[in-house]
């Protein structure tokens, strides 16, 4: 059930859902006309920009709060594919799924989570960026499911100590802890202990960047993966599978 303006109720069906990004698409079962809001470009959002959150906290429909962007691409360990916009606009229980607007009235985020010892807003709110959300939404609308590429590696951060031992110039990339059997990585010659420095032409500065970049790549694509092994850079060719 979807409630509009605090009093109008509409039945809705779930077109598709993606638990890994915490996004779902609902379709209202009505002939009524609605004016949709527009997605903006979340990559253009800057730290310090003003934002406005609208939602239904504690059942108080149509509640508006404002704040600024504190950070982009924040990871808080909530889902596999993270890159949250952090804001101090008050977000409380019931705000999830609501829009985060820029001052031009474009949606640059979908309010998703808070960090709070008390359960109430303490100025640490997080929104799924619109560029990630709109991509997921388009796939769910057209096919009802999400197709993500699969590399088949377990990875961890490259610390200063690891960089020193491996004679890498600085801590960067993603250290391969293990490679799944019969995975695209195993077939492409990637081994445990390798440090992935570049994937499909994109440099990997931090480990957390790799899953998101892989997920955005087309299933079945052959990609070049640059790895650091035995104190030198080598390139492997990997045919990406599909994440089940």
mmCIF file of C-alpha atoms in Angstrom:
data_model
loop_
_atom_site.group_PDB
_atom_site.id
_atom_site.type_symbol
_atom_site.label_atom_id
_atom_site.label_comp_id
_atom_site.label_asym_id
_atom_site.label_seq_id
_atom_site.Cartn_x
_atom_site.Cartn_y
_atom_site.Cartn_z
ATOM 1 C CA UNK A 1 0.000 0.000 0.000
ATOM 2 C CA UNK A 2 1.270 3.478 -0.927
ATOM 3 C CA UNK A 3 -0.069 6.517 0.935
ATOM 4 C CA UNK A 4 0.061 9.869 -0.872
ATOM 5 C CA UNK A 5 -0.332 13.253 0.864
ATOM 6 C CA UNK A 6 -1.026 11.529 4.174
ATOM 7 C CA UNK A 7 -4.542 10.359 3.310
ATOM 8 C CA UNK A 8 -4.859 8.850 -0.199
ATOM 9 C CA UNK A 9 -4.162 5.110 -0.255
ATOM 10 C CA UNK A 10 -3.268 3.157 -3.383
ATOM 11 C CA UNK A 11 -2.611 -0.520 -3.882
ATOM 12 C CA UNK A 12 0.776 -1.234 -5.428
ATOM 13 C CA UNK A 13 2.699 -4.204 -6.765
ATOM 14 C CA UNK A 14 6.412 -4.883 -6.486
ATOM 15 C CA UNK A 15 7.950 -4.681 -9.970
ATOM 16 C CA UNK A 16 11.355 -5.783 -8.715
ATOM 17 C CA UNK A 17 13.685 -5.562 -5.725
ATOM 18 C CA UNK A 18 17.441 -5.598 -5.261
ATOM 19 C CA UNK A 19 18.461 -6.419 -1.673
ATOM 20 C CA UNK A 20 22.176 -5.822 -2.397
ATOM 21 C CA UNK A 21 21.565 -2.122 -3.065
ATOM 22 C CA UNK A 22 18.431 -1.820 -0.877
ATOM 23 C CA UNK A 23 16.309 -0.522 -3.772
ATOM 24 C CA UNK A 24 12.837 -1.691 -4.866
ATOM 25 C CA UNK A 25 10.400 -0.445 -7.513
ATOM 26 C CA UNK A 26 6.656 -0.290 -6.812
ATOM 27 C CA UNK A 27 3.922 0.342 -9.367
ATOM 28 C CA UNK A 28 0.725 2.052 -8.240
ATOM 29 C CA UNK A 29 -2.448 0.312 -9.413
ATOM 30 C CA UNK A 30 -4.417 3.420 -10.389
ATOM 31 C CA UNK A 31 -5.300 5.557 -13.391
ATOM 32 C CA UNK A 32 -4.624 8.771 -11.457
ATOM 33 C CA UNK A 33 -1.925 10.991 -12.961
ATOM 34 C CA UNK A 34 1.156 11.984 -10.957
ATOM 35 C CA UNK A 35 3.925 14.461 -11.714
ATOM 36 C CA UNK A 36 7.225 12.657 -11.084
ATOM 37 C CA UNK A 37 10.282 14.310 -9.610
ATOM 38 C CA UNK A 38 13.484 14.171 -11.671
ATOM 39 C CA UNK A 39 16.784 12.528 -10.842
ATOM 40 C CA UNK A 40 19.828 14.797 -10.779
ATOM 41 C CA UNK A 41 23.484 13.904 -11.256
ATOM 42 C CA UNK A 42 24.769 12.757 -7.847
ATOM 43 C CA UNK A 43 28.362 12.819 -9.141
ATOM 44 C CA UNK A 44 28.104 16.617 -9.311
ATOM 45 C CA UNK A 45 27.086 16.909 -5.656
ATOM 46 C CA UNK A 46 29.793 18.659 -3.618
ATOM 47 C CA UNK A 47 30.729 18.565 0.034
ATOM 48 C CA UNK A 48 29.105 21.621 1.616
ATOM 49 C CA UNK A 49 26.158 21.736 -0.837
ATOM 50 C CA UNK A 50 22.748 22.290 0.770
ATOM 51 C CA UNK A 51 20.251 19.426 0.517
ATOM 52 C CA UNK A 52 16.634 18.896 1.511
ATOM 53 C CA UNK A 53 15.201 15.577 2.731
ATOM 54 C CA UNK A 54 11.485 14.794 2.512
ATOM 55 C CA UNK A 55 9.884 11.792 4.138
ATOM 56 C CA UNK A 56 7.412 10.293 6.571
ATOM 57 C CA UNK A 57 9.277 10.128 9.906
ATOM 58 C CA UNK A 58 7.244 8.520 12.718
ATOM 59 C CA UNK A 59 4.165 8.678 10.469
ATOM 60 C CA UNK A 60 4.272 12.488 10.180
ATOM 61 C CA UNK A 61 3.799 12.633 6.403
ATOM 62 C CA UNK A 62 5.409 15.341 4.276
ATOM 63 C CA UNK A 63 8.141 16.303 6.731
ATOM 64 C CA UNK A 64 10.967 18.425 5.311
ATOM 65 C CA UNK A 65 14.457 18.770 6.809
ATOM 66 C CA UNK A 66 17.544 20.502 5.459
ATOM 67 C CA UNK A 67 21.293 20.146 5.867
ATOM 68 C CA UNK A 68 24.573 19.971 4.005
ATOM 69 C CA UNK A 69 26.543 17.184 2.378
ATOM 70 C CA UNK A 70 29.371 15.998 4.614
ATOM 71 C CA UNK A 71 30.853 13.344 2.312
ATOM 72 C CA UNK A 72 30.358 11.244 -0.786
ATOM 73 C CA UNK A 73 31.162 7.553 -1.328
ATOM 74 C CA UNK A 74 30.848 6.741 2.390
ATOM 75 C CA UNK A 75 30.941 3.066 3.422
ATOM 76 C CA UNK A 76 29.202 2.108 6.668
ATOM 77 C CA UNK A 77 29.089 -1.684 6.290
ATOM 78 C CA UNK A 78 25.347 -1.877 5.634
ATOM 79 C CA UNK A 79 25.242 -3.407 2.136
ATOM 80 C CA UNK A 80 27.609 -4.892 -0.426
ATOM 81 C CA UNK A 81 27.492 -1.952 -2.835
ATOM 82 C CA UNK A 82 27.972 1.269 -0.898
ATOM 83 C CA UNK A 83 28.894 4.813 -1.759
ATOM 84 C CA UNK A 84 26.485 6.808 0.363
ATOM 85 C CA UNK A 85 26.014 10.567 0.394
ATOM 86 C CA UNK A 86 26.383 11.630 4.037
ATOM 87 C CA UNK A 87 24.269 14.552 5.208
ATOM 88 C CA UNK A 88 23.304 16.229 8.467
ATOM 89 C CA UNK A 89 19.734 16.803 7.262
ATOM 90 C CA UNK A 90 17.619 15.125 9.952
ATOM 91 C CA UNK A 91 16.671 11.595 8.848
ATOM 92 C CA UNK A 92 14.579 9.500 11.233
ATOM 93 C CA UNK A 93 12.623 6.247 11.168
ATOM 94 C CA UNK A 94 10.181 6.554 8.273
ATOM 95 C CA UNK A 95 12.428 8.725 6.114
ATOM 96 C CA UNK A 96 13.919 5.713 4.289
ATOM 97 C CA UNK A 97 13.053 5.684 0.596
ATOM 98 C CA UNK A 98 12.326 9.397 0.611
ATOM 99 C CA UNK A 99 14.112 11.816 -1.720
ATOM 100 C CA UNK A 100 17.177 13.902 -0.971
ATOM 101 C CA UNK A 101 16.894 17.022 -3.156
ATOM 102 C CA UNK A 102 19.484 19.533 -4.266
ATOM 103 C CA UNK A 103 18.463 23.202 -4.346
ATOM 104 C CA UNK A 104 17.389 22.870 -8.007
ATOM 105 C CA UNK A 105 14.707 20.379 -6.954
ATOM 106 C CA UNK A 106 16.451 17.348 -8.443
ATOM 107 C CA UNK A 107 16.690 14.081 -6.517
ATOM 108 C CA UNK A 108 20.369 13.347 -5.874
ATOM 109 C CA UNK A 109 19.821 10.611 -3.299
ATOM 110 C CA UNK A 110 17.413 8.121 -1.745
ATOM 111 C CA UNK A 111 17.423 8.425 2.057
ATOM 112 C CA UNK A 112 18.472 5.092 3.448
ATOM 113 C CA UNK A 113 20.115 4.932 6.871
ATOM 114 C CA UNK A 114 21.324 6.720 9.972
ATOM 115 C CA UNK A 115 24.006 6.090 12.578
ATOM 116 C CA UNK A 116 22.539 6.738 15.999
ATOM 117 C CA UNK A 117 23.158 5.273 19.469
ATOM 118 C CA UNK A 118 19.800 6.691 20.599
ATOM 119 C CA UNK A 119 17.695 5.694 17.576
ATOM 120 C CA UNK A 120 16.958 9.336 16.699
ATOM 121 C CA UNK A 121 18.723 11.661 14.279
ATOM 122 C CA UNK A 122 22.096 12.965 15.495
ATOM 123 C CA UNK A 123 23.121 14.468 12.154
ATOM 124 C CA UNK A 124 24.603 11.329 10.566
ATOM 125 C CA UNK A 125 22.258 10.457 7.697
ATOM 126 C CA UNK A 126 23.047 8.489 4.557
ATOM 127 C CA UNK A 127 21.434 8.454 1.113
ATOM 128 C CA UNK A 128 21.923 6.106 -1.841
ATOM 129 C CA UNK A 129 23.278 8.300 -4.688
ATOM 130 C CA UNK A 130 20.807 8.946 -7.512
ATOM 131 C CA UNK A 131 23.208 7.690 -10.201
ATOM 132 C CA UNK A 132 23.367 4.282 -8.516
ATOM 133 C CA UNK A 133 19.639 4.225 -7.731
ATOM 134 C CA UNK A 134 18.483 5.262 -11.224
ATOM 135 C CA UNK A 135 20.611 2.560 -12.857
ATOM 136 C CA UNK A 136 19.097 -0.105 -10.558
ATOM 137 C CA UNK A 137 15.584 1.287 -11.106
ATOM 138 C CA UNK A 138 15.906 1.167 -14.914
ATOM 139 C CA UNK A 139 17.005 -2.480 -14.795
ATOM 140 C CA UNK A 140 14.185 -3.424 -12.417
ATOM 141 C CA UNK A 141 11.614 -1.631 -14.569
ATOM 142 C CA UNK A 142 12.762 -3.268 -17.804
ATOM 143 C CA UNK A 143 13.540 -6.827 -16.626
ATOM 144 C CA UNK A 144 12.460 -7.110 -12.986
ATOM 145 C CA UNK A 145 15.959 -8.232 -11.980
ATOM 146 C CA UNK A 146 19.557 -7.059 -11.707
ATOM 147 C CA UNK A 147 22.439 -8.538 -13.684
ATOM 148 C CA UNK A 148 25.819 -7.935 -12.071
ATOM 149 C CA UNK A 149 29.212 -9.064 -13.256
ATOM 150 C CA UNK A 150 31.138 -11.570 -11.134
ATOM 151 C CA UNK A 151 34.894 -11.673 -10.658
ATOM 152 C CA UNK A 152 35.094 -14.416 -8.036
ATOM 153 C CA UNK A 153 37.629 -13.086 -5.518
ATOM 154 C CA UNK A 154 37.605 -12.362 -1.797
ATOM 155 C CA UNK A 155 39.499 -9.140 -1.197
ATOM 156 C CA UNK A 156 40.893 -7.066 1.647
ATOM 157 C CA UNK A 157 42.531 -3.680 2.205
ATOM 158 C CA UNK A 158 46.155 -3.090 1.281
ATOM 159 C CA UNK A 159 47.782 -1.759 4.459
ATOM 160 C CA UNK A 160 51.080 0.099 4.680
ATOM 161 C CA UNK A 161 52.673 -3.093 6.027
ATOM 162 C CA UNK A 162 51.444 -5.148 3.052
ATOM 163 C CA UNK A 163 52.625 -2.463 0.612
ATOM 164 C CA UNK A 164 56.072 -2.495 2.260
ATOM 165 C CA UNK A 165 56.372 -6.293 2.124
ATOM 166 C CA UNK A 166 55.226 -6.404 -1.514
ATOM 167 C CA UNK A 167 57.491 -3.440 -2.456
ATOM 168 C CA UNK A 168 54.474 -1.467 -3.708
ATOM 169 C CA UNK A 169 55.029 2.310 -3.862
ATOM 170 C CA UNK A 170 52.021 3.087 -1.618
ATOM 171 C CA UNK A 171 48.999 1.329 -0.072
ATOM 172 C CA UNK A 172 46.566 1.028 -2.995
ATOM 173 C CA UNK A 173 44.494 -1.532 -4.843
ATOM 174 C CA UNK A 174 42.692 -4.620 -3.490
ATOM 175 C CA UNK A 175 44.558 -7.613 -2.062
ATOM 176 C CA UNK A 176 43.182 -10.951 -3.282
ATOM 177 C CA UNK A 177 42.710 -13.111 -0.163
ATOM 178 C CA UNK A 178 41.262 -16.083 -2.046
ATOM 179 C CA UNK A 179 39.971 -17.035 -5.494
ATOM 180 C CA UNK A 180 36.741 -19.001 -5.945
ATOM 181 C CA UNK A 181 36.989 -22.356 -7.719
ATOM 182 C CA UNK A 182 35.966 -22.256 -11.391
ATOM 183 C CA UNK A 183 35.442 -18.493 -11.137
ATOM 184 C CA UNK A 184 36.289 -15.985 -13.885
ATOM 185 C CA UNK A 185 39.357 -14.940 -11.860
ATOM 186 C CA UNK A 186 40.696 -18.490 -11.538
ATOM 187 C CA UNK A 187 40.215 -19.091 -15.259
ATOM 188 C CA UNK A 188 41.920 -15.748 -15.999
ATOM 189 C CA UNK A 189 44.985 -16.595 -13.931
ATOM 190 C CA UNK A 190 44.468 -14.338 -10.920
ATOM 191 C CA UNK A 191 45.932 -15.846 -7.733
ATOM 192 C CA UNK A 192 45.634 -15.327 -3.984
ATOM 193 C CA UNK A 193 48.235 -12.773 -2.936
ATOM 194 C CA UNK A 194 47.843 -10.668 -6.079
ATOM 195 C CA UNK A 195 47.026 -6.996 -5.591
ATOM 196 C CA UNK A 196 44.474 -5.739 -8.136
ATOM 197 C CA UNK A 197 45.613 -2.246 -9.180
ATOM 198 C CA UNK A 198 43.407 -1.618 -12.194
ATOM 199 C CA UNK A 199 40.177 -3.127 -13.524
ATOM 200 C CA UNK A 200 38.935 -2.476 -17.061
ATOM 201 C CA UNK A 201 41.028 0.701 -17.299
ATOM 202 C CA UNK A 202 39.910 2.076 -13.912
ATOM 203 C CA UNK A 203 42.541 2.469 -11.190
ATOM 204 C CA UNK A 204 41.618 0.904 -7.842
ATOM 205 C CA UNK A 205 42.765 3.234 -5.059
ATOM 206 C CA UNK A 206 40.913 1.486 -2.231
ATOM 207 C CA UNK A 207 39.627 -2.050 -1.864
ATOM 208 C CA UNK A 208 35.994 -0.923 -1.425
ATOM 209 C CA UNK A 209 35.961 0.584 -4.950
ATOM 210 C CA UNK A 210 36.433 -2.740 -6.739
ATOM 211 C CA UNK A 211 33.040 -4.450 -6.049
ATOM 212 C CA UNK A 212 31.116 -1.395 -7.288
ATOM 213 C CA UNK A 213 33.205 -1.111 -10.464
ATOM 214 C CA UNK A 214 32.843 -4.841 -11.220
ATOM 215 C CA UNK A 215 29.082 -4.677 -10.589
ATOM 216 C CA UNK A 216 28.690 -1.869 -13.161
ATOM 217 C CA UNK A 217 30.542 -3.827 -15.866
ATOM 218 C CA UNK A 218 28.627 -5.904 -18.409
ATOM 219 C CA UNK A 219 28.257 -9.634 -17.796
ATOM 220 C CA UNK A 220 30.267 -11.639 -20.357
ATOM 221 C CA UNK A 221 32.716 -8.811 -21.069
ATOM 222 C CA UNK A 222 36.416 -9.601 -21.386
ATOM 223 C CA UNK A 223 38.354 -7.138 -19.253
ATOM 224 C CA UNK A 224 42.004 -6.387 -18.584
ATOM 225 C CA UNK A 225 42.986 -6.662 -14.927
ATOM 226 C CA UNK A 226 46.339 -5.240 -13.819
ATOM 227 C CA UNK A 227 47.789 -6.974 -10.769
ATOM 228 C CA UNK A 228 50.929 -6.578 -8.663
ATOM 229 C CA UNK A 229 52.719 -9.930 -8.316
ATOM 230 C CA UNK A 230 56.309 -10.712 -7.368
ATOM 231 C CA UNK A 231 57.130 -7.004 -7.193
ATOM 232 C CA UNK A 232 56.021 -6.218 -10.715
ATOM 233 C CA UNK A 233 52.868 -5.248 -12.599
ATOM 234 C CA UNK A 234 51.326 -7.829 -14.911
ATOM 235 C CA UNK A 235 48.080 -7.832 -16.903
ATOM 236 C CA UNK A 236 45.528 -10.646 -16.959
ATOM 237 C CA UNK A 237 42.492 -11.028 -19.233
ATOM 238 C CA UNK A 238 39.292 -12.097 -17.443
ATOM 239 C CA UNK A 239 35.914 -13.056 -18.946
ATOM 240 C CA UNK A 240 33.333 -11.848 -16.425
ATOM 241 C CA UNK A 241 30.579 -14.163 -15.249
ATOM 242 C CA UNK A 242 27.228 -13.309 -13.673
ATOM 243 C CA UNK A 243 26.744 -12.891 -9.934
ATOM 244 C CA UNK A 244 23.967 -15.290 -8.941
#
